[in-house]
One Martini backbone bead per residue (centre of mass of N, CA, C, O) as a GRO file, in nm:
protein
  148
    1UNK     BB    1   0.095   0.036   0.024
    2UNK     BB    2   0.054   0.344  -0.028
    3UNK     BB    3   0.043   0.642   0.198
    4UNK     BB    4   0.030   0.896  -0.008
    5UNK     BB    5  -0.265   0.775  -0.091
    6UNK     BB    6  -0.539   0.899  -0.174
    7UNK     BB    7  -0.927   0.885  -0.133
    8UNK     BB    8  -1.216   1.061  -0.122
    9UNK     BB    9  -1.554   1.144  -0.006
   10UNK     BB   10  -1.843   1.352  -0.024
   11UNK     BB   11  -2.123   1.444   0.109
   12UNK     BB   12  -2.378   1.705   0.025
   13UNK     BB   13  -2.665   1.845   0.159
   14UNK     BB   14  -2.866   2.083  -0.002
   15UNK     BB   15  -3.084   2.396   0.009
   16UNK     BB   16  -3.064   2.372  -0.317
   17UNK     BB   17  -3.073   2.441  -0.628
   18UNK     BB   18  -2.803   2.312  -0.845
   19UNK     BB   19  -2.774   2.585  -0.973
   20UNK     BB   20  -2.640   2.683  -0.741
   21UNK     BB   21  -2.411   2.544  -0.636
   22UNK     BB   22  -2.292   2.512  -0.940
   23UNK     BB   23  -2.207   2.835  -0.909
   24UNK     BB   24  -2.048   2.855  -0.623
   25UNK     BB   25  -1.827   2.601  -0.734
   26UNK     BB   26  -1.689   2.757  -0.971
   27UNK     BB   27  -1.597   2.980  -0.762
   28UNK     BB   28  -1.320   2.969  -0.623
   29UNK     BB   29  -1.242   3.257  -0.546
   30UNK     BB   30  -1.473   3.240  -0.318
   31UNK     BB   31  -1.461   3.022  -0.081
   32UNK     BB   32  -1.274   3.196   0.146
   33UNK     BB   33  -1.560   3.297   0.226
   34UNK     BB   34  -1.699   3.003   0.313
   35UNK     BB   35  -1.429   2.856   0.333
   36UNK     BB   36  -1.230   2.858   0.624
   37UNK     BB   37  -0.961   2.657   0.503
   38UNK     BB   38  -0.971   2.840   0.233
   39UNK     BB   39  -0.730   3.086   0.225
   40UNK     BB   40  -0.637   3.097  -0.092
   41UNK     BB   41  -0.665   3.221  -0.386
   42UNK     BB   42  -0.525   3.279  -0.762
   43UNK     BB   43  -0.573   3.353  -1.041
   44UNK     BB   44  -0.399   3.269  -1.330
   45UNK     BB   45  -0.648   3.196  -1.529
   46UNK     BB   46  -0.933   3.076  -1.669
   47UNK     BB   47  -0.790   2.776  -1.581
   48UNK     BB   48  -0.664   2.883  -1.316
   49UNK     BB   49  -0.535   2.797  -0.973
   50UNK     BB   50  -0.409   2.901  -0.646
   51UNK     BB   51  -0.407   2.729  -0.380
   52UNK     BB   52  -0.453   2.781   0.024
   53UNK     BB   53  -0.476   2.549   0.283
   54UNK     BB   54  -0.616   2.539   0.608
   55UNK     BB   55  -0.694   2.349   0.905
   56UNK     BB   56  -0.573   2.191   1.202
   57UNK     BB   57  -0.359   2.122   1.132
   58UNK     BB   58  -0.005   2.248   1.116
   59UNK     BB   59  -0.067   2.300   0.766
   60UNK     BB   60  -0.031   2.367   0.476
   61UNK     BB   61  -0.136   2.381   0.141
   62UNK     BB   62  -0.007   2.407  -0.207
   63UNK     BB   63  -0.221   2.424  -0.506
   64UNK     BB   64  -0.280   2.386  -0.863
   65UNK     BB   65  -0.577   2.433  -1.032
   66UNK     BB   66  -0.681   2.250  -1.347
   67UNK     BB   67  -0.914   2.291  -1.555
   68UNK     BB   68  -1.099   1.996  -1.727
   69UNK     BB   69  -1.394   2.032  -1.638
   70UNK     BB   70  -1.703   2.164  -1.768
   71UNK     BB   71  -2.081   2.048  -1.696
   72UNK     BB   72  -2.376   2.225  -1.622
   73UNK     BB   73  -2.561   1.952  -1.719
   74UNK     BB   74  -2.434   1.746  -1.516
   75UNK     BB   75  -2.269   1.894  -1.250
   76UNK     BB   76  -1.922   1.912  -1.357
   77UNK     BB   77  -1.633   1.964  -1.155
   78UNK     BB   78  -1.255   1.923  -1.294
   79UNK     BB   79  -0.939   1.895  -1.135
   80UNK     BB   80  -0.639   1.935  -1.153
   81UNK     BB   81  -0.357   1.850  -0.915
   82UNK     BB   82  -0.041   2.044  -0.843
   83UNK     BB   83   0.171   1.980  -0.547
   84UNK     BB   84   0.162   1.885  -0.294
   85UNK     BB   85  -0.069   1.774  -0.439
   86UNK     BB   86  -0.167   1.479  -0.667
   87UNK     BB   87  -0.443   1.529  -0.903
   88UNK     BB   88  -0.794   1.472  -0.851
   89UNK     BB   89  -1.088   1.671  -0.854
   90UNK     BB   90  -1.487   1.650  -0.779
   91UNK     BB   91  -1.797   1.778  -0.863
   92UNK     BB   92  -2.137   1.663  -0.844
   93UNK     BB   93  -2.450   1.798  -0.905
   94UNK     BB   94  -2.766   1.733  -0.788
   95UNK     BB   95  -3.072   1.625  -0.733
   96UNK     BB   96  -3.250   1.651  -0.360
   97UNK     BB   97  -3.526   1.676  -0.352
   98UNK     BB   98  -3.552   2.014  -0.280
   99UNK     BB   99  -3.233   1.994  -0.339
  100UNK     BB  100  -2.883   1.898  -0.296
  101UNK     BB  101  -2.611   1.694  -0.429
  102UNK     BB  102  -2.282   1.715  -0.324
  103UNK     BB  103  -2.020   1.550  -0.471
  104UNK     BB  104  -1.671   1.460  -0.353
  105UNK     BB  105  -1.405   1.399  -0.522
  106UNK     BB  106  -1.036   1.238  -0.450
  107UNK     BB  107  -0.707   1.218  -0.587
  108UNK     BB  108  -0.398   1.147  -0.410
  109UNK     BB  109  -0.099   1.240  -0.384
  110UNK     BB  110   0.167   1.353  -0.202
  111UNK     BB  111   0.460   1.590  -0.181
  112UNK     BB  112   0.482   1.690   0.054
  113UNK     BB  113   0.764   1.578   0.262
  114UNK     BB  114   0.653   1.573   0.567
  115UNK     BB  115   0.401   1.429   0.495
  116UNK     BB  116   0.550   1.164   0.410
  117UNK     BB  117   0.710   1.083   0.646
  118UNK     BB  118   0.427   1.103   0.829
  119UNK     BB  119   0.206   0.885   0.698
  120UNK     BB  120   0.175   0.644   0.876
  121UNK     BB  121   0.098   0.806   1.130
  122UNK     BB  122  -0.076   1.027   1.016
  123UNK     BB  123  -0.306   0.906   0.855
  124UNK     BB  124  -0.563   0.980   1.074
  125UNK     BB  125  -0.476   1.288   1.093
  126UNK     BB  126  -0.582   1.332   0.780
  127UNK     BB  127  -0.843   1.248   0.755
  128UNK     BB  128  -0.951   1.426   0.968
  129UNK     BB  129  -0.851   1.677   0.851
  130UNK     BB  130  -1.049   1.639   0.628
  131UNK     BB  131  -1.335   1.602   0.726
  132UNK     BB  132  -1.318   1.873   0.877
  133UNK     BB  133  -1.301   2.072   0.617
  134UNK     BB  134  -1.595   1.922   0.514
  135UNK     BB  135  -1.787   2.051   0.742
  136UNK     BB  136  -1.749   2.343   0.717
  137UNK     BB  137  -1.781   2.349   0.377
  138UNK     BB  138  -2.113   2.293   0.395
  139UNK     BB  139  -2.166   2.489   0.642
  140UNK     BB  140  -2.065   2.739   0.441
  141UNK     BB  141  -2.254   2.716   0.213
  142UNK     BB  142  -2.538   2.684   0.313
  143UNK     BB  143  -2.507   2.961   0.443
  144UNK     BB  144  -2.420   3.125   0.137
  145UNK     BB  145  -2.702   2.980  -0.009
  146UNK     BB  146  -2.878   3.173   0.211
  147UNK     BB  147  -2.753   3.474   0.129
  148UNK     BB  148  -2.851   3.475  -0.182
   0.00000   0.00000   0.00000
């Protein structure tokens, strides 16, 4: 088992129409108006930006996300990932009842040295830490969608 190598999936039931969710979620330049752990945007061109994001765990990380797929009619932006981790996420919102659901995949290498070190014991402490700001960014979103 390589320990560097992670797998995420978290799924957001959110009180709004999928088209608001899918609206809020590609503007990845507001995320840190509504999600306390991303720390930091920087739009490098109009499919590229540069994140920095710290949760609980005392380190940041950051890398560079770009846009690989954008369809507003499936409900899905996808982004490869470069920089601290290497790969990819996924976001898919469909209708779920009266709201949507945010369905987020990521499939990601560390490359970060520190992190890499320490994969074998911090591994579930890196779990939890990302676990942890998937509850504030859904809460966060919530929010945010119930503002606009």
């Amino acid at each position: 088992m390589d320990w560097t190598h992670h797998r995420f999936r978290s799924l957001w039931p959110l009180p709004a129409p999928p088209a608001a969710v899918y609206a809020a979620l590609e503007r990845v330049e507001d995320y840190p108006r509504w999600w306390p752990q991303v720390r930091e945007v920087t739009r490098l061109d109009e499919h590229t930006g540069a994140i920095r994001i710290r949760s609980l765990l005392p380190y940041d990380m950051t890398f560079t996300a770009r846009e690989v797929r954008r369809d507003p009619a499936a409900g899905v932006l996808e982004a490869a990932l470069t920089g601290d981790v290497d790969g990819w996420s996924r976001w898919t919102v469909t209708a779920h009842g009266t709201g949507s659901l945010a369905r987020y995949e990521q499939e990601v290498d560390v490359r970060k040295p520190l992190l890499r070190r320490l994969a074998v014991p911090g591994r579930p402490l890196f779990r939890a830490n990302h676990w942890l700001m998937m509850r504030a960014g859904r809460r966060g979103l919530a929010a945010h969608l119930q503002a606009v």
